[in-house]
Short mmCIF file of C-alpha atoms in Angstrom, two decimals:
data_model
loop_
_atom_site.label_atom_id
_atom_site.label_comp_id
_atom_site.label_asym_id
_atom_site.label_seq_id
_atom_site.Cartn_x
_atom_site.Cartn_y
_atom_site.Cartn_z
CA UNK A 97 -4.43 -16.61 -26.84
CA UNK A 98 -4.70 -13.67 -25.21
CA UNK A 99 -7.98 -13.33 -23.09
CA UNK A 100 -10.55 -11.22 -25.04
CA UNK A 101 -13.19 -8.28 -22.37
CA UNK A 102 -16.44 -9.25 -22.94
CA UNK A 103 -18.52 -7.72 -20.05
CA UNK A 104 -22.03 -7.43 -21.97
CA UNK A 105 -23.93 -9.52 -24.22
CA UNK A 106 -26.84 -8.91 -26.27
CA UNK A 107 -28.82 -12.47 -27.64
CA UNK A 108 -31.11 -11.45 -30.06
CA UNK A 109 -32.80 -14.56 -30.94
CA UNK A 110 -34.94 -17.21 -28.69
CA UNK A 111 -31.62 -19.56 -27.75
CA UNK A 112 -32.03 -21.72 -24.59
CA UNK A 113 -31.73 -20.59 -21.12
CA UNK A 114 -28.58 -22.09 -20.09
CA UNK A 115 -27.14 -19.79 -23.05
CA UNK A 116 -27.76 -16.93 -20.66
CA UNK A 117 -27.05 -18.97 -16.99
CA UNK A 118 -23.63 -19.62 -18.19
CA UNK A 119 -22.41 -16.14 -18.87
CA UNK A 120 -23.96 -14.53 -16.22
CA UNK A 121 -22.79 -17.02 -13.93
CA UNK A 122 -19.10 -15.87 -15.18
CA UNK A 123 -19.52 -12.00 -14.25
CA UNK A 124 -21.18 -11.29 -18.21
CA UNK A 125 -24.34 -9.10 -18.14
CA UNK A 126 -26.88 -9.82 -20.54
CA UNK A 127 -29.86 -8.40 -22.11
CA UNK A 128 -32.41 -10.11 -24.13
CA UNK A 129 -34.55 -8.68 -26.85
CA UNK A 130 -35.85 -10.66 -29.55
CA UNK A 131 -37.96 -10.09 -32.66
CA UNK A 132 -35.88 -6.57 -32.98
CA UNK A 133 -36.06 -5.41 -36.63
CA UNK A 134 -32.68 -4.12 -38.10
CA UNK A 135 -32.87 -0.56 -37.43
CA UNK A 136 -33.76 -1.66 -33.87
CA UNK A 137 -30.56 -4.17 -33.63
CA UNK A 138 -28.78 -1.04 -35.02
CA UNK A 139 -29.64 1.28 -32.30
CA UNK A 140 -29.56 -1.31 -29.86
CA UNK A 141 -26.17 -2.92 -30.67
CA UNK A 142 -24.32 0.16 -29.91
CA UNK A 143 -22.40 -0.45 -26.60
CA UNK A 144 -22.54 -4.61 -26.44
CA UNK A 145 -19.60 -6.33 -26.45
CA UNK A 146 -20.86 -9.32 -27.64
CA UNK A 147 -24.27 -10.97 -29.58
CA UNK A 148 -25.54 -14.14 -29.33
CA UNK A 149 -27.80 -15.54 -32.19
CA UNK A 150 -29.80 -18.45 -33.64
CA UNK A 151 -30.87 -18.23 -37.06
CA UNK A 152 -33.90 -15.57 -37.33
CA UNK A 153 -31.17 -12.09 -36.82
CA UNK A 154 -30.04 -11.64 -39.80
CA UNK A 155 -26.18 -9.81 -38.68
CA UNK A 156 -25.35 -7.54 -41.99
CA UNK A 157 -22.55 -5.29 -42.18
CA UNK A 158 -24.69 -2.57 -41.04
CA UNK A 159 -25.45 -4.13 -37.65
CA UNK A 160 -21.55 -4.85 -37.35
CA UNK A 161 -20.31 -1.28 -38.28
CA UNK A 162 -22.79 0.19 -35.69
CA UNK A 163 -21.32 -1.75 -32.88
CA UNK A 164 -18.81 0.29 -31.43
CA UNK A 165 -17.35 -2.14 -28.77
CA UNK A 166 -18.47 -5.72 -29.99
CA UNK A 167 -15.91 -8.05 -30.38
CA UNK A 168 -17.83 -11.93 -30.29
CA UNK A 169 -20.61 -12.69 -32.58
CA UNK A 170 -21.59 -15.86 -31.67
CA UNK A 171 -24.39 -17.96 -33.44
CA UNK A 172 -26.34 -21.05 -31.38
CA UNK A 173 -26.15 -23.04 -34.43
CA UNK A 174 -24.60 -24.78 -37.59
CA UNK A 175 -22.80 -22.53 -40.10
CA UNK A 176 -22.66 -18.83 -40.19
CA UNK A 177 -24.64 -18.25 -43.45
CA UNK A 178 -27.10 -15.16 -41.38
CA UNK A 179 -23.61 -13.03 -40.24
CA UNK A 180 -21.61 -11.04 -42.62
CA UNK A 181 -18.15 -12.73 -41.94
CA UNK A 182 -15.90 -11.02 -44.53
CA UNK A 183 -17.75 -7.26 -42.60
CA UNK A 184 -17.12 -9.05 -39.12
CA UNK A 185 -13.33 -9.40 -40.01
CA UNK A 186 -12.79 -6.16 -41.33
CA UNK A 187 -14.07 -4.68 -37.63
CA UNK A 188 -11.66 -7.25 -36.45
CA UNK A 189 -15.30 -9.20 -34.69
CA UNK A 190 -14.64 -13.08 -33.95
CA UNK A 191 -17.65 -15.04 -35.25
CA UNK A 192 -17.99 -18.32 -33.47
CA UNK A 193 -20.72 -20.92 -33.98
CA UNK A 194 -21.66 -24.68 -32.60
CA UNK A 195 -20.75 -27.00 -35.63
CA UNK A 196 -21.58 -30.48 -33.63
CA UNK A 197 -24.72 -29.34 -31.68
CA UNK A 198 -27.06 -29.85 -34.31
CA UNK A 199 -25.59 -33.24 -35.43
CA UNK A 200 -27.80 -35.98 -33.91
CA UNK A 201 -30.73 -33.82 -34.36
CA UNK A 202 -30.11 -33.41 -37.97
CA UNK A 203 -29.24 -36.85 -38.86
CA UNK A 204 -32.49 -37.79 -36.95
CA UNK A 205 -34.72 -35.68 -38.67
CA UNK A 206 -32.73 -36.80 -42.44
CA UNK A 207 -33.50 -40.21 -41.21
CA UNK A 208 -37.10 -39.85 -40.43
CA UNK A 209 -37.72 -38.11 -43.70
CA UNK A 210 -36.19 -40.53 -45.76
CA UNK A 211 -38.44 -43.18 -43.44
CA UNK A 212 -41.24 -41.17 -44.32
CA UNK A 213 -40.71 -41.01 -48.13
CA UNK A 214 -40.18 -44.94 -47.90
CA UNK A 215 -43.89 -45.78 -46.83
CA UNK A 216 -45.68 -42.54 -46.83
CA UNK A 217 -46.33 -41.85 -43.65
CA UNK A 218 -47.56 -38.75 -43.45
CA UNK A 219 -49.72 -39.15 -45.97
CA UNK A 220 -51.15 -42.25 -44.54
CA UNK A 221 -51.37 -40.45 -41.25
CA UNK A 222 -53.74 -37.49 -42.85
CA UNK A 223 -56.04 -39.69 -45.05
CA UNK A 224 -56.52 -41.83 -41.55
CA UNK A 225 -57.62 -38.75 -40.17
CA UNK A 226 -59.91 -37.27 -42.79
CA UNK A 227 -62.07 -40.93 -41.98
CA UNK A 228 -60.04 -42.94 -45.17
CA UNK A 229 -58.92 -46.62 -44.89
CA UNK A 230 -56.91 -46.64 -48.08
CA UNK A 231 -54.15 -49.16 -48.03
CA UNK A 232 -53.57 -49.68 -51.47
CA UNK A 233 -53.30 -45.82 -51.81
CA UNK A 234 -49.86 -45.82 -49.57
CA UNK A 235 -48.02 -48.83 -51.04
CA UNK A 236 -44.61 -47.93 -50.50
CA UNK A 237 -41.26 -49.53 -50.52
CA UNK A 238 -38.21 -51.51 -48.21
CA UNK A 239 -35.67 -49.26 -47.25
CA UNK A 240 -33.18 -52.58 -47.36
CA UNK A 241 -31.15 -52.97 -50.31
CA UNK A 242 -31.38 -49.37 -51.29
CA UNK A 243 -29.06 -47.22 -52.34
CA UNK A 244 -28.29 -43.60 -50.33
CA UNK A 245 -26.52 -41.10 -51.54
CA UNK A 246 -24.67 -38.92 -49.44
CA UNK A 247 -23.42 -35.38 -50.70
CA UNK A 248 -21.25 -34.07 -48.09
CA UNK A 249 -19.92 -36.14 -45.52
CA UNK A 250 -19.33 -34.27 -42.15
CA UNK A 251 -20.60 -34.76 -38.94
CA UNK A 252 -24.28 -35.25 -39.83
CA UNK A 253 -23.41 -36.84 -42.73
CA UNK A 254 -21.75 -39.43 -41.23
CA UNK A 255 -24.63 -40.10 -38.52
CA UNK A 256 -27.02 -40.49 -41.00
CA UNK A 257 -24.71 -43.03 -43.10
CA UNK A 258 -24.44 -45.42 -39.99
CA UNK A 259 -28.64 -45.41 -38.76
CA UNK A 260 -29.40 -45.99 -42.40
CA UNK A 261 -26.75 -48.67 -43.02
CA UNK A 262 -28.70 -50.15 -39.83
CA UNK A 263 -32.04 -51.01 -42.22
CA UNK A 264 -29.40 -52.39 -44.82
CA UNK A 265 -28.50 -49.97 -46.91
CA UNK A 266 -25.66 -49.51 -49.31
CA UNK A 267 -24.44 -46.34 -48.31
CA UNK A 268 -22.42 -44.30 -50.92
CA UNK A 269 -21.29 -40.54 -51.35
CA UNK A 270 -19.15 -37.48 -51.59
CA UNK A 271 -16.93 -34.86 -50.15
CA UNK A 272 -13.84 -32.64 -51.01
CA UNK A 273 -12.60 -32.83 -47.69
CA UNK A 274 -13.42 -36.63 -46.33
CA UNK A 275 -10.74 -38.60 -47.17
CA UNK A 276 -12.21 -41.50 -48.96
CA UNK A 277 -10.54 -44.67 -46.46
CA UNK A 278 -11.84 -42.20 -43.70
CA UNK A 279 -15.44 -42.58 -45.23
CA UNK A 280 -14.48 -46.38 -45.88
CA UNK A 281 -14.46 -47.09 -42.11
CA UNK A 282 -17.70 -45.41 -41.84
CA UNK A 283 -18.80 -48.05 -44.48
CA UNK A 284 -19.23 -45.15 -47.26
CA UNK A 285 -17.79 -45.78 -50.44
CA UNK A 286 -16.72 -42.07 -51.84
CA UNK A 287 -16.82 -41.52 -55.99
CA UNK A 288 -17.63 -38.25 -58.17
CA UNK A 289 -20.63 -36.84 -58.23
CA UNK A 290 -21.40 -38.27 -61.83
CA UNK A 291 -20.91 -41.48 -60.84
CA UNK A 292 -23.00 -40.98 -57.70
CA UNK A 293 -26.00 -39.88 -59.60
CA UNK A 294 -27.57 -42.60 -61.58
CA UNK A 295 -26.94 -45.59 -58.90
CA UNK A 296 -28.98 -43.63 -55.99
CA UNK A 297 -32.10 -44.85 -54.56
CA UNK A 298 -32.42 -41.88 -52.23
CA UNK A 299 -30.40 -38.81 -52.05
CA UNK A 300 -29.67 -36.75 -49.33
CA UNK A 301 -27.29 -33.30 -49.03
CA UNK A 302 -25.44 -32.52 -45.96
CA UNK A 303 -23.47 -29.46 -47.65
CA UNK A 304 -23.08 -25.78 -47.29
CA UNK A 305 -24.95 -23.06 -48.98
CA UNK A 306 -21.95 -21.36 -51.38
CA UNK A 307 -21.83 -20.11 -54.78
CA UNK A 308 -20.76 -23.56 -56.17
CA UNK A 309 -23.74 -25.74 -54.14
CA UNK A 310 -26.54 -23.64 -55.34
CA UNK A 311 -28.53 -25.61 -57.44
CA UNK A 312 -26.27 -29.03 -57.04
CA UNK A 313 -29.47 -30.86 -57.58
CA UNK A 314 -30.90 -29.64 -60.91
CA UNK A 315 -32.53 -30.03 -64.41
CA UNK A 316 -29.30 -31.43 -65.52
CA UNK A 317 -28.27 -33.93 -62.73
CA UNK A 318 -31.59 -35.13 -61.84
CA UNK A 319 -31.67 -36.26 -65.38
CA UNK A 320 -28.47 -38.63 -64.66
CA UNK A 321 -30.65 -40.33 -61.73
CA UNK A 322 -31.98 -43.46 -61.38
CA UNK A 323 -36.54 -42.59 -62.82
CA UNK A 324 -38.03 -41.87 -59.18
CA UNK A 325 -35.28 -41.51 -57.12
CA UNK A 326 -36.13 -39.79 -53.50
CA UNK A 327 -34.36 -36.56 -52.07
CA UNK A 328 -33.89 -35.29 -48.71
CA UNK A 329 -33.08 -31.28 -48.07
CA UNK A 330 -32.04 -31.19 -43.99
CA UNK A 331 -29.06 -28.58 -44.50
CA UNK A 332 -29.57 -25.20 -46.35
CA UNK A 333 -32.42 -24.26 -48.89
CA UNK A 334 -31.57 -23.78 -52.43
CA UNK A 335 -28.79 -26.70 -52.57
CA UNK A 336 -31.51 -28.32 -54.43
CA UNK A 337 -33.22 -26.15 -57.36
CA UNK A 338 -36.61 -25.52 -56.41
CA UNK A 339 -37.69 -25.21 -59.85
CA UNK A 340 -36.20 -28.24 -61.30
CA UNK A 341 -37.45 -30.48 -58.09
CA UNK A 342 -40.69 -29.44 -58.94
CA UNK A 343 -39.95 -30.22 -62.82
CA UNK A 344 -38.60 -33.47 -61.77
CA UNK A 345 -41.41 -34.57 -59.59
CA UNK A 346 -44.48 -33.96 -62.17
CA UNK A 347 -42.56 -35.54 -64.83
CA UNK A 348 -42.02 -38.74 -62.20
CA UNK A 349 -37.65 -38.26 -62.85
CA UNK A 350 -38.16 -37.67 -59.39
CA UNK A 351 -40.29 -39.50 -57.28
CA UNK A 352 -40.60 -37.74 -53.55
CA UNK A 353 -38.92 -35.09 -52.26
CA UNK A 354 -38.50 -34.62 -47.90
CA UNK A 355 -37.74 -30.81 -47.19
CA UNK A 356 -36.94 -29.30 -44.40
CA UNK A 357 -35.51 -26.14 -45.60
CA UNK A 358 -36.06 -23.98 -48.39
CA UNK A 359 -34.72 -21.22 -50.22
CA UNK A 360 -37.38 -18.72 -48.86
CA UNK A 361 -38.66 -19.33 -45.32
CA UNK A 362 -41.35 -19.22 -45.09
CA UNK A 363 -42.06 -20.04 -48.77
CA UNK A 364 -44.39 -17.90 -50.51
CA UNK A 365 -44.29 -20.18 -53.51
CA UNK A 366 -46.13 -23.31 -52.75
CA UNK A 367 -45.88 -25.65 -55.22
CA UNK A 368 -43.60 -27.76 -53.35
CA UNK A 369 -45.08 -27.86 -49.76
CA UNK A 370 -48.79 -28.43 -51.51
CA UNK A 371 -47.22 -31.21 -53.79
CA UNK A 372 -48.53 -34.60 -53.31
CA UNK A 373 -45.22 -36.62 -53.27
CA UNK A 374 -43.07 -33.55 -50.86
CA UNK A 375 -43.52 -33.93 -47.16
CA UNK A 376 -42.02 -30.65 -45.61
CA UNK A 377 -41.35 -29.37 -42.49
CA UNK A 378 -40.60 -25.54 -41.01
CA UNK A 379 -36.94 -26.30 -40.41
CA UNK A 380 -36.87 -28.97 -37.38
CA UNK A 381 -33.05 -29.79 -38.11
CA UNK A 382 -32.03 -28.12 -34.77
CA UNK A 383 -35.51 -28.07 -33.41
CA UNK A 384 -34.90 -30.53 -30.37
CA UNK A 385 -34.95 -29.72 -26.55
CA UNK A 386 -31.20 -31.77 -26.55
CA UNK A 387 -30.05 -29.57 -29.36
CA UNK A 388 -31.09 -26.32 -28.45
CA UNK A 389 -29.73 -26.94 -24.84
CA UNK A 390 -26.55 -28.25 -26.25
CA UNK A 391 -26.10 -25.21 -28.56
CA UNK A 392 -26.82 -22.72 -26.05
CA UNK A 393 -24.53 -24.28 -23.19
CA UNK A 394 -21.93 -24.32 -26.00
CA UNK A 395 -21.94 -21.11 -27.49
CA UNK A 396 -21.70 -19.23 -24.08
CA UNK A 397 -18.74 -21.47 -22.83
CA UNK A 398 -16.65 -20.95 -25.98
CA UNK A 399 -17.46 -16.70 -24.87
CA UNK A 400 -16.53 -17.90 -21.46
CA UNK A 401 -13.31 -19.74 -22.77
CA UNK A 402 -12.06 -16.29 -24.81
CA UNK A 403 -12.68 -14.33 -21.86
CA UNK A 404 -10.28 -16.53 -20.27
CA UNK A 405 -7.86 -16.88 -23.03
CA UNK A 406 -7.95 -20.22 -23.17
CA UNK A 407 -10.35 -20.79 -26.18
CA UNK A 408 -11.17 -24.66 -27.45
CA UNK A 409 -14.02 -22.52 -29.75
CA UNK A 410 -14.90 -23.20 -33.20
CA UNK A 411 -14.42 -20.32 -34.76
CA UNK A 412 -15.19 -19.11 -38.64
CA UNK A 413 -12.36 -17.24 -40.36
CA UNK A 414 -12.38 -15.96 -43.52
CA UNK A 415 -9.54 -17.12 -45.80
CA UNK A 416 -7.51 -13.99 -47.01
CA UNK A 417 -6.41 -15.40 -50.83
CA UNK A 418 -9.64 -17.01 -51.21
CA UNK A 419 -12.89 -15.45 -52.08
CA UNK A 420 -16.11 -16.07 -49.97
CA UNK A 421 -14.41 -19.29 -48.82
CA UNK A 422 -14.09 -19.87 -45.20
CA UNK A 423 -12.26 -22.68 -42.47
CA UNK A 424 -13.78 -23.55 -39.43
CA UNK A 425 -10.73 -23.61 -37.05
CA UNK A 426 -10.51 -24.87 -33.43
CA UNK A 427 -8.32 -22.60 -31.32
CA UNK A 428 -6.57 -24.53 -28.89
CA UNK A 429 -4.87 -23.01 -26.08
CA UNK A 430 -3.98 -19.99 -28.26
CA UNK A 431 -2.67 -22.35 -31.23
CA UNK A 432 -5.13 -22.37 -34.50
CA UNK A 433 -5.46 -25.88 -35.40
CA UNK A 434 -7.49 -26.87 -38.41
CA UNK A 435 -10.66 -28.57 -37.39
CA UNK A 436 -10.27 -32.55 -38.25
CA UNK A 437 -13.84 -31.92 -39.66
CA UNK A 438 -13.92 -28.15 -42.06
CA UNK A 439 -17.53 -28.67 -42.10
CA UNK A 440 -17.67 -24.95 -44.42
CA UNK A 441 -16.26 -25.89 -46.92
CA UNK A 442 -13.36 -23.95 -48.99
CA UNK A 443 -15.11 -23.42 -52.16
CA UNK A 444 -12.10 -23.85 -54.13
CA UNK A 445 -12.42 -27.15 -52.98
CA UNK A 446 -16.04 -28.03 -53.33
CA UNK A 447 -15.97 -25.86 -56.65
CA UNK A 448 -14.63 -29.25 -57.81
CA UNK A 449 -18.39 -30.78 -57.89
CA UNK A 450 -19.37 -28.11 -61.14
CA UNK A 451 -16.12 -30.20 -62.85
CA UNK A 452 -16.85 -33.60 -61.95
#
């Protein structure tokens, strides 16, 4: 492809220093100012032609229109969910993003939590400290023999299925996209979503946040699982109904909940966090020294790699005939290859889950 001028960058958000090493070591000056509010971003936007972010900038159309030269969005992170893609494409602005530097951070923290729900750890850990020795209190349960279900089986997905297959469990989930004998070799066994439901143990969601996953855990399908089954919330708040969880676990349907993310961060509401069976955390998917260096490095070499024309970036592209529906593609040496992996999903593919 042909090589794209990017001589200034703005980064926003708090995004490891080897984000900014990298690009000024290739000729890009940058400027960091964080914690701007968006009349702030708006004036200071104006003349950059590129912006770095993590998750806490929220990039809305009106950021994008009042950047006269920027060209590169670029977000140190999984998904794009906090930039304005279909605004971004109309200015003809490349958003770009780090699918895989999250991953083992992610899965690990998934991992932990479902640990943690197992034997009630934290718990444990917060009685010992307030003087208690209650064993009785924290009886809790073998992982082995279990049943996880996965909902969405991408890169983190996938991690997660092989450490928990490692305490011996029966791993089983789904995905649009996966093939199923792709999954197989993985040692998940793919079915629908209503056949997924009632055999789960624990259930954990690894989608994105789109019109047809909000809610996918709710009054309805909670009522098709197994009486106390455990849920895990690593990827985007609001996949599972906060309302219905909460429904679920004082009526026992559901019988601990592990949340890392939630529809409103920080919550105002909480129920959940103050709930004796939920142990939540302020968003620690991506909140690793290995993953924040990884996403940084990454983000400013795929700026450094359109610069050059020579772009191996994962880049997020709207879909023209679909609506709100996006492909991650991997543009290699100026030819647009779909990703092996379309970790955001089309939505007229996942839409398939509200049929199931």
């Amino acid at each position: 492809m042909a090589p794209i001028p990017i001589r200034t960058v703005l980064i926003s958000d708090s995004v490891d220093p080897r984000c900014r090493a990298v690009l000024e070591e290739n000729g890009i000056r940058v400027t960091e100012k964080q914690n701007m509010k968006n009349d702030e971003l708006i004036a200071e936007i104006k003349d950059y032609d590129g912006l770095v972010v993590r998750s806490a900038t929220k990039v809305t159309a009106d950021i994008i229109y009042a950047a006269n030269n920027l060209k590169i969005i670029g977000r140190a992170g999984t998904g794009v969910d906090n930039v304005d893609v279909d605004a971004a494409t109309r200015k003809g602005v490349i958003v770009m993003n780090t699918p895989s530097g999250n991953t083992i951070s992610a899965a690990e923290l998934t991992c932990a939590l479902l640990m943690s729900l197992s034997r009630n750890v934290p718990q444990a850990a917060m009685s010992m400290k307030q003087g208690n020795w209650d064993r009785k209190k924290f009886m809790g349960a073998e992982l082995y023999g279990k049943v996880l279900g996965i909902v969405g089986l991408g890169r983190i997905g996938k991690e997660v299925a092989s450490r928990m297959q490692s305490f011996g469990m029966r791993t089983i989930g789904y995905d649009p996209i996966t093939p199923p004998d792709v999954s197989a070799s993985w040692g998940v066994e793919q079915m629908s979503l209503e056949q997924l439901w009632p055999q789960c143990d624990y259930i954990t969601v690894h989608t994105p946040l789109m019109p047809s996953t909000v809610g996918l855990l709710n009054d309805e399908t909670f009522a098709k699982c197994k009486k106390g089954v455990k849920v895990v919330n690593c990827a985007r708040g609001g996949i599972i109904d906060e309302a219905a969880l909460l429904r679920a676990l004082e009526s026992g349907q559901c019988g601990g909940a592990g949340l890392d993310v939630f529809v409103e961060e920080p919550p105002k509401d909480r129920s959940l966090v103050d709930h004796p069976n939920v142990i939540s955390c302020p968003h620690l998917g991506a909140s690793t020294k290995e993953a924040q260096a990884r996403c940084g490095e990454d983000i400013a070499l795929q700026i450094i790699d359109m610069v050059k024309g020579n772009s191996k970036s994962s880049t997020t592209l709207p879909i023209p005939h679909l609506k709100n529906t996006f492909l991650e593609l991997c543009l290699c040496e100026g030819t647009s290859v779909i990703s092996e992996k379309l970790r955001l999903m089309e939505e007229e593919v996942f839409a398939k889950i509200q049929i199931l």
